[in-house]
Amino acid sequence: MSRSPGAGRFAPSPSADLHIGNLRTAVLAWLFARSTGRRFLLRVEDLDDRTAAEIADRQLRDLAAIGLTWDGPVQWQSQQRPRYAAVVDHLVDRDLVYECYCSRRDIAAAPRAPHAPQGAYPGTCRELTAAQRQRRRTETGRPPALRLRTDGTDYRVTDLVHGSYRGIVDDFVVFRGDGVPAYNLAVVVDDAAHGVDQVVRGDDLLSSSPRQAYLARLLGYPEPVYAHVPLVLNADGARLAKRDGAVTLPEIGAQSAFEQISASLGWPASSLAELLDRFDPAQLPRRPWIWRATP
Ligand code: GLU
Ligand code: ZN
């Protein structure tokens, strides 16, 4: 095994306790990192005010209880605001961002080109004049978001699970109107700041990865390699949630949760060391794990 100077990471948002699906993703991120000789970092994505420090503490406790170890101190995004602000200033200086006054409803209602991809920003505020911006500011009564001026195309990333994946890069938000750095910006800035070159996370974020890789390149950062792993779903095929029963670690028990996770991956094991021994990314299940509470 050759030692890579790089790092992998797990980056939970402390808006709810981790459920067995989140824990499975964390175990996979750890396995991908450790099996390639990388460092493994833990980052709490607590910029949004729907997050709470008590929840983060419980998440860290659960990750440790399942046996995960990480290198260096836990990083808290809320302590890095100046870092994000400096990058946003740099984008402003390069004239790569513009003010957007649209609400979600405005975006949904805006006319768009016939073949515009679903969910892409339609470009409403891209070419506003200073006078128009002033008027929109007065009309809406709220500060604008900042959007990245892209060339409105798509971008290709390399994903260890999905292969070469191409997805849209629209003019996405890098700084929110409420003064919070956008998720897509914070992730890219932090991963680069900490030498993260391997991003393992749930495949609900696959479609965000072209935007993030595009931004990384724009900022002169190296692009990480991605592995978007299948989510855990409930018996109805929906994302696992609290209402699905005993889904958190204190409810399931750390050892039982760990054994269920490793069995679901196809490598039954009773410890992380044993699982690491068996881990083979090429054999990773490609389908979601349908989770049922054991009675
Ligand atoms: N904080 C994000 C989440 O919990 C994950 C971010 C990432 O891994 O890039 O969904
Ligand atoms: Zn707009």
PDB file of C-alpha atoms and ligand atoms in Angstrom:
ATOM      1  CA  MET A   1       0.000   0.000   0.000  1.00  0.00           C
ATOM      2  CA  SER A   2       1.568   3.258  -1.008  1.00  0.00           C
ATOM      3  CA  ARG A   3       1.219   6.113   1.422  1.00  0.00           C
ATOM      4  CA  SER A   4      -0.783   8.989   0.002  1.00  0.00           C
ATOM      5  CA  PRO A   5      -0.258  12.439   1.463  1.00  0.00           C
ATOM      6  CA  GLY A   6      -3.936  13.130   0.962  1.00  0.00           C
ATOM      7  CA  ALA A   7      -6.959  12.827   3.186  1.00  0.00           C
ATOM      8  CA  GLY A   8     -10.541  11.649   3.213  1.00  0.00           C
ATOM      9  CA  ARG A   9     -13.228  13.025   5.468  1.00  0.00           C
ATOM     10  CA  PHE A  10     -16.703  12.757   6.896  1.00  0.00           C
ATOM     11  CA  ALA A  11     -18.617  16.013   7.144  1.00  0.00           C
ATOM     12  CA  PRO A  12     -21.948  15.738   8.944  1.00  0.00           C
ATOM     13  CA  SER A  13     -24.390  18.618   9.306  1.00  0.00           C
ATOM     14  CA  PRO A  14     -25.510  18.689  12.940  1.00  0.00           C
ATOM     15  CA  SER A  15     -29.188  19.277  12.203  1.00  0.00           C
ATOM     16  CA  ALA A  16     -30.327  15.851  13.411  1.00  0.00           C
ATOM     17  CA  ASP A  17     -28.792  12.832  15.133  1.00  0.00           C
ATOM     18  CA  LEU A  18     -26.980  10.446  12.813  1.00  0.00           C
ATOM     19  CA  HIS A  19     -29.059   7.452  11.769  1.00  0.00           C
ATOM     20  CA  ILE A  20     -27.753   4.087  10.709  1.00  0.00           C
ATOM     21  CA  GLY A  21     -27.565   5.261   7.091  1.00  0.00           C
ATOM     22  CA  ASN A  22     -25.354   8.231   7.979  1.00  0.00           C
ATOM     23  CA  LEU A  23     -23.201   5.952  10.110  1.00  0.00           C
ATOM     24  CA  ARG A  24     -22.808   3.551   7.216  1.00  0.00           C
ATOM     25  CA  THR A  25     -21.628   6.415   5.001  1.00  0.00           C
ATOM     26  CA  ALA A  26     -19.152   7.446   7.720  1.00  0.00           C
ATOM     27  CA  VAL A  27     -17.820   3.894   7.953  1.00  0.00           C
ATOM     28  CA  LEU A  28     -17.378   3.831   4.170  1.00  0.00           C
ATOM     29  CA  ALA A  29     -15.567   7.177   4.149  1.00  0.00           C
ATOM     30  CA  TRP A  30     -13.235   5.821   6.832  1.00  0.00           C
ATOM     31  CA  LEU A  31     -12.663   2.577   4.883  1.00  0.00           C
ATOM     32  CA  PHE A  32     -11.907   4.390   1.631  1.00  0.00           C
ATOM     33  CA  ALA A  33      -9.434   6.670   3.409  1.00  0.00           C
ATOM     34  CA  ARG A  34      -7.700   4.103   5.605  1.00  0.00           C
ATOM     35  CA  SER A  35      -7.476   1.459   2.871  1.00  0.00           C
ATOM     36  CA  THR A  36      -5.584   3.944   0.699  1.00  0.00           C
ATOM     37  CA  GLY A  37      -3.271   5.163   3.463  1.00  0.00           C
ATOM     38  CA  ARG A  38      -4.977   8.525   3.711  1.00  0.00           C
ATOM     39  CA  ARG A  39      -5.607  10.584   6.797  1.00  0.00           C
ATOM     40  CA  PHE A  40      -9.239  10.723   7.858  1.00  0.00           C
ATOM     41  CA  LEU A  41     -10.680  14.073   8.931  1.00  0.00           C
ATOM     42  CA  LEU A  42     -13.886  15.013  10.634  1.00  0.00           C
ATOM     43  CA  ARG A  43     -15.623  18.282   9.838  1.00  0.00           C
ATOM     44  CA  VAL A  44     -18.791  19.597  11.427  1.00  0.00           C
ATOM     45  CA  GLU A  45     -20.814  21.569   8.867  1.00  0.00           C
ATOM     46  CA  ASP A  46     -22.493  23.923  11.301  1.00  0.00           C
ATOM     47  CA  LEU A  47     -22.859  27.133   9.297  1.00  0.00           C
ATOM     48  CA  ASP A  48     -26.606  26.957   9.017  1.00  0.00           C
ATOM     49  CA  ASP A  49     -28.695  28.048  11.980  1.00  0.00           C
ATOM     50  CA  ARG A  50     -30.724  24.842  11.810  1.00  0.00           C
ATOM     51  CA  THR A  51     -27.690  23.127  13.315  1.00  0.00           C
ATOM     52  CA  ALA A  52     -26.803  22.837  17.009  1.00  0.00           C
ATOM     53  CA  ALA A  53     -23.644  22.154  18.999  1.00  0.00           C
ATOM     54  CA  GLU A  54     -25.404  19.564  21.210  1.00  0.00           C
ATOM     55  CA  ILE A  55     -26.330  17.583  18.129  1.00  0.00           C
ATOM     56  CA  ALA A  56     -22.759  17.801  16.849  1.00  0.00           C
ATOM     57  CA  ASP A  57     -21.492  16.486  20.198  1.00  0.00           C
ATOM     58  CA  ARG A  58     -23.835  13.513  19.967  1.00  0.00           C
ATOM     59  CA  GLN A  59     -22.753  12.862  16.362  1.00  0.00           C
ATOM     60  CA  LEU A  60     -19.090  12.799  17.403  1.00  0.00           C
ATOM     61  CA  ARG A  61     -19.901  10.538  20.335  1.00  0.00           C
ATOM     62  CA  ASP A  62     -21.757   8.098  18.025  1.00  0.00           C
ATOM     63  CA  LEU A  63     -18.955   8.068  15.455  1.00  0.00           C
ATOM     64  CA  ALA A  64     -16.458   7.248  18.196  1.00  0.00           C
ATOM     65  CA  ALA A  65     -18.774   4.612  19.686  1.00  0.00           C
ATOM     66  CA  ILE A  66     -18.862   2.753  16.395  1.00  0.00           C
ATOM     67  CA  GLY A  67     -15.071   2.663  16.459  1.00  0.00           C
ATOM     68  CA  LEU A  68     -14.134   5.432  14.026  1.00  0.00           C
ATOM     69  CA  THR A  69     -10.939   7.343  14.673  1.00  0.00           C
ATOM     70  CA  TRP A  70      -9.909  10.562  13.002  1.00  0.00           C
ATOM     71  CA  ASP A  71      -6.730  12.549  12.641  1.00  0.00           C
ATOM     72  CA  GLY A  72      -6.232  15.919  14.254  1.00  0.00           C
ATOM     73  CA  PRO A  73      -8.860  18.061  15.905  1.00  0.00           C
ATOM     74  CA  VAL A  74     -12.447  18.146  14.639  1.00  0.00           C
ATOM     75  CA  GLN A  75     -12.976  21.102  12.312  1.00  0.00           C
ATOM     76  CA  TRP A  76     -15.984  23.342  12.848  1.00  0.00           C
ATOM     77  CA  GLN A  77     -17.116  25.358   9.846  1.00  0.00           C
ATOM     78  CA  SER A  78     -18.634  28.016  12.097  1.00  0.00           C
ATOM     79  CA  GLN A  79     -15.072  28.912  13.164  1.00  0.00           C
ATOM     80  CA  GLN A  80     -13.889  29.413   9.595  1.00  0.00           C
ATOM     81  CA  ARG A  81     -16.101  32.273   8.435  1.00  0.00           C
ATOM     82  CA  PRO A  82     -13.152  34.598   7.626  1.00  0.00           C
ATOM     83  CA  ARG A  83     -11.734  31.878   5.369  1.00  0.00           C
ATOM     84  CA  TYR A  84     -14.945  31.722   3.299  1.00  0.00           C
ATOM     85  CA  ALA A  85     -15.277  35.505   3.255  1.00  0.00           C
ATOM     86  CA  ALA A  86     -11.737  35.841   1.846  1.00  0.00           C
ATOM     87  CA  VAL A  87     -12.567  33.434  -0.987  1.00  0.00           C
ATOM     88  CA  VAL A  88     -15.807  35.272  -1.753  1.00  0.00           C
ATOM     89  CA  ASP A  89     -13.874  38.581  -1.844  1.00  0.00           C
ATOM     90  CA  HIS A  90     -11.450  37.004  -4.262  1.00  0.00           C
ATOM     91  CA  LEU A  91     -14.338  35.892  -6.525  1.00  0.00           C
ATOM     92  CA  VAL A  92     -15.807  39.413  -6.349  1.00  0.00           C
ATOM     93  CA  ASP A  93     -12.428  40.897  -7.335  1.00  0.00           C
ATOM     94  CA  ARG A  94     -12.279  38.586 -10.326  1.00  0.00           C
ATOM     95  CA  ASP A  95     -15.839  39.628 -11.284  1.00  0.00           C
ATOM     96  CA  LEU A  96     -16.899  35.995 -11.056  1.00  0.00           C
ATOM     97  CA  VAL A  97     -19.990  36.568  -8.929  1.00  0.00           C
ATOM     98  CA  TYR A  98     -23.122  38.660  -9.232  1.00  0.00           C
ATOM     99  CA  GLU A  99     -25.963  39.652  -6.946  1.00  0.00           C
ATOM    100  CA  CYS A 100     -29.172  37.642  -7.138  1.00  0.00           C
ATOM    101  CA  TYR A 101     -32.453  38.890  -5.707  1.00  0.00           C
ATOM    102  CA  CYS A 102     -34.574  35.886  -6.646  1.00  0.00           C
ATOM    103  CA  SER A 103     -36.659  33.972  -4.151  1.00  0.00           C
ATOM    104  CA  ARG A 104     -37.191  30.240  -4.654  1.00  0.00           C
ATOM    105  CA  ARG A 105     -40.602  31.091  -6.071  1.00  0.00           C
ATOM    106  CA  ASP A 106     -39.118  33.584  -8.565  1.00  0.00           C
ATOM    107  CA  ILE A 107     -36.731  30.899  -9.780  1.00  0.00           C
ATOM    108  CA  ALA A 108     -39.474  28.303 -10.174  1.00  0.00           C
ATOM    109  CA  ALA A 109     -41.654  30.781 -12.086  1.00  0.00           C
ATOM    110  CA  ALA A 110     -38.910  32.222 -14.330  1.00  0.00           C
ATOM    111  CA  PRO A 111     -39.045  31.502 -18.047  1.00  0.00           C
ATOM    112  CA  ARG A 112     -36.283  29.154 -19.081  1.00  0.00           C
ATOM    113  CA  ALA A 113     -34.789  27.901 -22.290  1.00  0.00           C
ATOM    114  CA  PRO A 114     -36.602  24.813 -23.671  1.00  0.00           C
ATOM    115  CA  HIS A 115     -33.796  22.415 -22.861  1.00  0.00           C
ATOM    116  CA  ALA A 116     -32.572  24.038 -19.670  1.00  0.00           C
ATOM    117  CA  PRO A 117     -31.735  21.350 -17.108  1.00  0.00           C
ATOM    118  CA  GLN A 118     -34.112  20.836 -14.202  1.00  0.00           C
ATOM    119  CA  GLY A 119     -33.191  22.815 -11.137  1.00  0.00           C
ATOM    120  CA  ALA A 120     -30.706  25.071 -12.911  1.00  0.00           C
ATOM    121  CA  TYR A 121     -30.785  28.779 -12.109  1.00  0.00           C
ATOM    122  CA  PRO A 122     -32.372  30.508 -15.131  1.00  0.00           C
ATOM    123  CA  GLY A 123     -29.975  33.478 -15.104  1.00  0.00           C
ATOM    124  CA  THR A 124     -32.572  36.113 -14.184  1.00  0.00           C
ATOM    125  CA  CYS A 125     -30.169  38.459 -12.357  1.00  0.00           C
ATOM    126  CA  ARG A 126     -27.072  37.797 -14.455  1.00  0.00           C
ATOM    127  CA  GLU A 127     -27.127  40.993 -16.490  1.00  0.00           C
ATOM    128  CA  LEU A 128     -28.883  43.474 -14.200  1.00  0.00           C
ATOM    129  CA  THR A 129     -27.687  47.050 -14.424  1.00  0.00           C
ATOM    130  CA  ALA A 130     -26.754  48.973 -11.283  1.00  0.00           C
ATOM    131  CA  ALA A 131     -30.114  50.781 -11.450  1.00  0.00           C
ATOM    132  CA  GLN A 132     -32.038  47.532 -11.793  1.00  0.00           C
ATOM    133  CA  ARG A 133     -30.147  46.029  -8.866  1.00  0.00           C
ATOM    134  CA  GLN A 134     -31.000  49.051  -6.747  1.00  0.00           C
ATOM    135  CA  ARG A 135     -34.665  48.672  -7.644  1.00  0.00           C
ATOM    136  CA  ARG A 136     -34.701  44.936  -6.876  1.00  0.00           C
ATOM    137  CA  ARG A 137     -33.011  45.594  -3.555  1.00  0.00           C
ATOM    138  CA  THR A 138     -35.722  48.084  -2.594  1.00  0.00           C
ATOM    139  CA  GLU A 139     -38.537  45.837  -3.855  1.00  0.00           C
ATOM    140  CA  THR A 140     -37.392  42.720  -2.065  1.00  0.00           C
ATOM    141  CA  GLY A 141     -36.138  44.456   1.073  1.00  0.00           C
ATOM    142  CA  ARG A 142     -33.492  41.810   1.629  1.00  0.00           C
ATOM    143  CA  PRO A 143     -29.796  41.520   0.861  1.00  0.00           C
ATOM    144  CA  PRO A 144     -28.930  39.593  -2.292  1.00  0.00           C
ATOM    145  CA  ALA A 145     -27.275  36.221  -2.577  1.00  0.00           C
ATOM    146  CA  LEU A 146     -24.072  35.996  -4.610  1.00  0.00           C
ATOM    147  CA  ARG A 147     -24.026  33.615  -7.555  1.00  0.00           C
ATOM    148  CA  LEU A 148     -21.041  32.351  -9.442  1.00  0.00           C
ATOM    149  CA  ARG A 149     -20.879  33.467 -13.055  1.00  0.00           C
ATOM    150  CA  THR A 150     -20.276  30.173 -14.850  1.00  0.00           C
ATOM    151  CA  ASP A 151     -20.446  29.491 -18.532  1.00  0.00           C
ATOM    152  CA  GLY A 152     -23.696  27.659 -17.853  1.00  0.00           C
ATOM    153  CA  THR A 153     -22.522  24.301 -19.091  1.00  0.00           C
ATOM    154  CA  ASP A 154     -21.607  21.082 -17.439  1.00  0.00           C
ATOM    155  CA  TYR A 155     -18.544  19.521 -15.915  1.00  0.00           C
ATOM    156  CA  ARG A 156     -17.223  16.015 -15.597  1.00  0.00           C
ATOM    157  CA  VAL A 157     -15.938  14.406 -12.420  1.00  0.00           C
ATOM    158  CA  THR A 158     -14.392  11.045 -11.670  1.00  0.00           C
ATOM    159  CA  ASP A 159     -16.388   8.947  -9.259  1.00  0.00           C
ATOM    160  CA  LEU A 160     -15.134   5.633  -7.915  1.00  0.00           C
ATOM    161  CA  VAL A 161     -18.685   4.266  -7.787  1.00  0.00           C
ATOM    162  CA  HIS A 162     -20.376   5.977 -10.738  1.00  0.00           C
ATOM    163  CA  GLY A 163     -17.430   6.199 -13.098  1.00  0.00           C
ATOM    164  CA  SER A 164     -17.136   9.339 -15.149  1.00  0.00           C
ATOM    165  CA  TYR A 165     -20.095  11.526 -14.189  1.00  0.00           C
ATOM    166  CA  ARG A 166     -21.166  14.635 -16.037  1.00  0.00           C
ATOM    167  CA  GLY A 167     -23.577  17.123 -14.479  1.00  0.00           C
ATOM    168  CA  ILE A 168     -24.765  20.679 -14.797  1.00  0.00           C
ATOM    169  CA  VAL A 169     -22.910  23.673 -13.508  1.00  0.00           C
ATOM    170  CA  ASP A 170     -25.357  26.536 -13.369  1.00  0.00           C
ATOM    171  CA  ASP A 171     -24.812  29.919 -11.740  1.00  0.00           C
ATOM    172  CA  PHE A 172     -25.043  28.477  -8.245  1.00  0.00           C
ATOM    173  CA  VAL A 173     -25.087  30.454  -4.985  1.00  0.00           C
ATOM    174  CA  VAL A 174     -21.742  30.878  -3.226  1.00  0.00           C
ATOM    175  CA  PHE A 175     -22.887  33.264  -0.514  1.00  0.00           C
ATOM    176  CA  ARG A 176     -26.441  33.317   0.778  1.00  0.00           C
ATOM    177  CA  GLY A 177     -28.560  36.428   1.201  1.00  0.00           C
ATOM    178  CA  ASP A 178     -28.741  35.758   4.943  1.00  0.00           C
ATOM    179  CA  GLY A 179     -24.962  36.111   5.198  1.00  0.00           C
ATOM    180  CA  VAL A 180     -24.136  32.403   5.389  1.00  0.00           C
ATOM    181  CA  PRO A 181     -21.497  30.950   3.045  1.00  0.00           C
ATOM    182  CA  ALA A 182     -23.208  28.455   0.744  1.00  0.00           C
ATOM    183  CA  TYR A 183     -22.652  24.753   1.265  1.00  0.00           C
ATOM    184  CA  ASN A 184     -21.017  24.334  -2.168  1.00  0.00           C
ATOM    185  CA  LEU A 185     -18.466  27.036  -1.409  1.00  0.00           C
ATOM    186  CA  ALA A 186     -17.647  25.967   2.160  1.00  0.00           C
ATOM    187  CA  VAL A 187     -17.111  22.332   1.182  1.00  0.00           C
ATOM    188  CA  VAL A 188     -14.709  23.218  -1.617  1.00  0.00           C
ATOM    189  CA  VAL A 189     -12.750  25.726   0.452  1.00  0.00           C
ATOM    190  CA  ASP A 190     -12.413  23.393   3.445  1.00  0.00           C
ATOM    191  CA  ASP A 191     -11.517  20.310   1.455  1.00  0.00           C
ATOM    192  CA  ALA A 192      -8.718  22.259  -0.251  1.00  0.00           C
ATOM    193  CA  ALA A 193      -7.545  23.874   2.999  1.00  0.00           C
ATOM    194  CA  HIS A 194      -7.111  20.461   4.615  1.00  0.00           C
ATOM    195  CA  GLY A 195      -5.651  18.547   1.706  1.00  0.00           C
ATOM    196  CA  VAL A 196      -8.759  16.415   1.190  1.00  0.00           C
ATOM    197  CA  ASP A 197      -8.315  14.634  -2.125  1.00  0.00           C
ATOM    198  CA  GLN A 198     -10.946  11.919  -1.634  1.00  0.00           C
ATOM    199  CA  VAL A 199     -14.599  12.785  -1.035  1.00  0.00           C
ATOM    200  CA  VAL A 200     -16.821   9.902   0.059  1.00  0.00           C
ATOM    201  CA  ARG A 201     -20.460  10.741   0.847  1.00  0.00           C
ATOM    202  CA  GLY A 202     -24.067   9.795   0.101  1.00  0.00           C
ATOM    203  CA  ASP A 203     -25.098   9.664  -3.533  1.00  0.00           C
ATOM    204  CA  ASP A 204     -27.746  12.332  -2.944  1.00  0.00           C
ATOM    205  CA  LEU A 205     -24.804  14.715  -3.401  1.00  0.00           C
ATOM    206  CA  LEU A 206     -23.560  13.252  -6.685  1.00  0.00           C
ATOM    207  CA  SER A 207     -25.304  15.953  -8.714  1.00  0.00           C
ATOM    208  CA  SER A 208     -23.552  18.670  -6.651  1.00  0.00           C
ATOM    209  CA  SER A 209     -20.096  17.334  -7.365  1.00  0.00           C
ATOM    210  CA  PRO A 210     -19.678  18.900 -10.856  1.00  0.00           C
ATOM    211  CA  ARG A 211     -20.452  22.328  -9.362  1.00  0.00           C
ATOM    212  CA  GLN A 212     -17.943  21.773  -6.584  1.00  0.00           C
ATOM    213  CA  ALA A 213     -15.209  20.432  -8.851  1.00  0.00           C
ATOM    214  CA  TYR A 214     -15.768  23.344 -11.237  1.00  0.00           C
ATOM    215  CA  LEU A 215     -15.387  25.834  -8.381  1.00  0.00           C
ATOM    216  CA  ALA A 216     -12.281  24.038  -7.128  1.00  0.00           C
ATOM    217  CA  ARG A 217     -10.691  24.373 -10.535  1.00  0.00           C
ATOM    218  CA  LEU A 218     -11.668  28.021 -10.789  1.00  0.00           C
ATOM    219  CA  LEU A 219      -9.923  28.655  -7.472  1.00  0.00           C
ATOM    220  CA  GLY A 220      -6.837  26.749  -8.536  1.00  0.00           C
ATOM    221  CA  TYR A 221      -7.418  23.894  -6.083  1.00  0.00           C
ATOM    222  CA  PRO A 222      -6.797  20.267  -6.999  1.00  0.00           C
ATOM    223  CA  GLU A 223      -9.973  18.320  -7.740  1.00  0.00           C
ATOM    224  CA  PRO A 224     -10.667  15.451  -5.368  1.00  0.00           C
ATOM    225  CA  VAL A 225     -11.685  12.014  -6.502  1.00  0.00           C
ATOM    226  CA  TYR A 226     -15.255  11.227  -5.487  1.00  0.00           C
ATOM    227  CA  ALA A 227     -17.092   8.146  -4.272  1.00  0.00           C
ATOM    228  CA  HIS A 228     -20.825   8.691  -3.921  1.00  0.00           C
ATOM    229  CA  VAL A 229     -22.132   5.709  -2.045  1.00  0.00           C
ATOM    230  CA  PRO A 230     -25.704   4.359  -2.034  1.00  0.00           C
ATOM    231  CA  LEU A 231     -28.041   5.664   0.623  1.00  0.00           C
ATOM    232  CA  VAL A 232     -29.994   3.659   3.115  1.00  0.00           C
ATOM    233  CA  LEU A 233     -33.727   3.673   2.468  1.00  0.00           C
ATOM    234  CA  ASN A 234     -36.753   2.548   4.468  1.00  0.00           C
ATOM    235  CA  ALA A 235     -39.112  -0.249   3.398  1.00  0.00           C
ATOM    236  CA  ASP A 236     -41.071   2.258   1.256  1.00  0.00           C
ATOM    237  CA  GLY A 237     -37.963   3.249  -0.662  1.00  0.00           C
ATOM    238  CA  ALA A 238     -37.799   6.697   0.976  1.00  0.00           C
ATOM    239  CA  ARG A 239     -34.840   8.159   2.801  1.00  0.00           C
ATOM    240  CA  LEU A 240     -34.427   6.793   6.269  1.00  0.00           C
ATOM    241  CA  ALA A 241     -35.806   9.111   8.961  1.00  0.00           C
ATOM    242  CA  LYS A 242     -36.674   9.197  12.643  1.00  0.00           C
ATOM    243  CA  ARG A 243     -40.227   7.991  12.002  1.00  0.00           C
ATOM    244  CA  ASP A 244     -38.827   4.700  10.647  1.00  0.00           C
ATOM    245  CA  GLY A 245     -38.262   3.519  14.192  1.00  0.00           C
ATOM    246  CA  ALA A 246     -35.102   2.899  16.126  1.00  0.00           C
ATOM    247  CA  VAL A 247     -32.599   4.321  13.637  1.00  0.00           C
ATOM    248  CA  THR A 248     -30.014   5.993  15.867  1.00  0.00           C
ATOM    249  CA  LEU A 249     -27.025   4.457  17.585  1.00  0.00           C
ATOM    250  CA  PRO A 250     -28.251   4.687  21.191  1.00  0.00           C
ATOM    251  CA  GLU A 251     -31.429   2.926  20.053  1.00  0.00           C
ATOM    252  CA  ILE A 252     -29.732   0.164  18.073  1.00  0.00           C
ATOM    253  CA  GLY A 253     -26.583  -0.304  20.123  1.00  0.00           C
ATOM    254  CA  ALA A 254     -23.106   0.320  18.741  1.00  0.00           C
ATOM    255  CA  GLN A 255     -22.070  -3.292  18.220  1.00  0.00           C
ATOM    256  CA  SER A 256     -25.348  -4.312  16.598  1.00  0.00           C
ATOM    257  CA  ALA A 257     -25.289  -1.218  14.349  1.00  0.00           C
ATOM    258  CA  PHE A 258     -21.751  -1.976  13.303  1.00  0.00           C
ATOM    259  CA  GLU A 259     -22.567  -5.599  12.519  1.00  0.00           C
ATOM    260  CA  GLN A 260     -25.646  -4.612  10.517  1.00  0.00           C
ATOM    261  CA  ILE A 261     -23.598  -2.093   8.563  1.00  0.00           C
ATOM    262  CA  SER A 262     -20.820  -4.516   7.703  1.00  0.00           C
ATOM    263  CA  ALA A 263     -23.318  -7.256   6.772  1.00  0.00           C
ATOM    264  CA  SER A 264     -25.145  -4.788   4.518  1.00  0.00           C
ATOM    265  CA  LEU A 265     -21.874  -4.147   2.704  1.00  0.00           C
ATOM    266  CA  GLY A 266     -21.392  -7.851   2.118  1.00  0.00           C
ATOM    267  CA  TRP A 267     -18.426  -8.159   4.498  1.00  0.00           C
ATOM    268  CA  PRO A 268     -19.818  -9.371   7.814  1.00  0.00           C
ATOM    269  CA  ALA A 269     -17.369  -8.330  10.526  1.00  0.00           C
ATOM    270  CA  SER A 270     -17.373  -7.653  14.211  1.00  0.00           C
ATOM    271  CA  SER A 271     -14.709  -4.942  14.263  1.00  0.00           C
ATOM    272  CA  LEU A 272     -13.521  -2.140  12.038  1.00  0.00           C
ATOM    273  CA  ALA A 273     -10.101  -3.759  11.717  1.00  0.00           C
ATOM    274  CA  GLU A 274     -11.717  -6.924  10.404  1.00  0.00           C
ATOM    275  CA  LEU A 275     -13.910  -4.920   8.029  1.00  0.00           C
ATOM    276  CA  LEU A 276     -10.927  -2.949   6.750  1.00  0.00           C
ATOM    277  CA  ASP A 277      -9.244  -6.234   5.960  1.00  0.00           C
ATOM    278  CA  ARG A 278     -12.157  -7.333   3.780  1.00  0.00           C
ATOM    279  CA  PHE A 279     -13.006  -3.982   2.211  1.00  0.00           C
ATOM    280  CA  ASP A 280     -12.888  -3.988  -1.572  1.00  0.00           C
ATOM    281  CA  PRO A 281     -14.239  -0.850  -3.257  1.00  0.00           C
ATOM    282  CA  ALA A 282     -14.830  -2.764  -6.503  1.00  0.00           C
ATOM    283  CA  GLN A 283     -17.292  -5.043  -4.684  1.00  0.00           C
ATOM    284  CA  LEU A 284     -19.237  -2.251  -3.011  1.00  0.00           C
ATOM    285  CA  PRO A 285     -23.019  -2.803  -3.352  1.00  0.00           C
ATOM    286  CA  ARG A 286     -24.388  -0.397  -5.959  1.00  0.00           C
ATOM    287  CA  ARG A 287     -27.962  -0.468  -4.756  1.00  0.00           C
ATOM    288  CA  PRO A 288     -29.462   1.268  -1.751  1.00  0.00           C
ATOM    289  CA  TRP A 289     -29.646  -0.726   1.443  1.00  0.00           C
ATOM    290  CA  ILE A 290     -33.263  -1.201   2.491  1.00  0.00           C
ATOM    291  CA  TRP A 291     -33.260  -1.017   6.236  1.00  0.00           C
ATOM    292  CA  ARG A 292     -35.830  -2.599   8.524  1.00  0.00           C
ATOM    293  CA  ALA A 293     -35.779  -2.315  12.276  1.00  0.00           C
ATOM    294  CA  THR A 294     -35.090  -5.669  13.861  1.00  0.00           C
ATOM    295  CA  PRO A 295     -37.993  -6.366  16.233  1.00  0.00           C
TER     296      PRO A 295
HETATM  297  N1  GLU B   1     -22.763  18.134   5.349  1.00  0.00           N
HETATM  298  C1  GLU B   1     -23.282  17.399   4.236  1.00  0.00           C
HETATM  299  C2  GLU B   1     -24.399  16.469   4.696  1.00  0.00           C
HETATM  300  O1  GLU B   1     -24.435  16.120   5.867  1.00  0.00           O
HETATM  301  C3  GLU B   1     -22.251  16.562   3.533  1.00  0.00           C
HETATM  302  C4  GLU B   1     -21.237  17.386   2.858  1.00  0.00           C
HETATM  303  C5  GLU B   1     -20.208  16.627   2.074  1.00  0.00           C
HETATM  304  O2  GLU B   1     -19.895  15.485   2.433  1.00  0.00           O
HETATM  305  O3  GLU B   1     -19.708  17.200   1.121  1.00  0.00           O
HETATM  306  O4  GLU B   1     -25.226  16.102   3.893  1.00  0.00           O
HETATM  307 ZN    ZN B   2     -31.724  36.064  -9.329  1.00  0.00          ZN
END
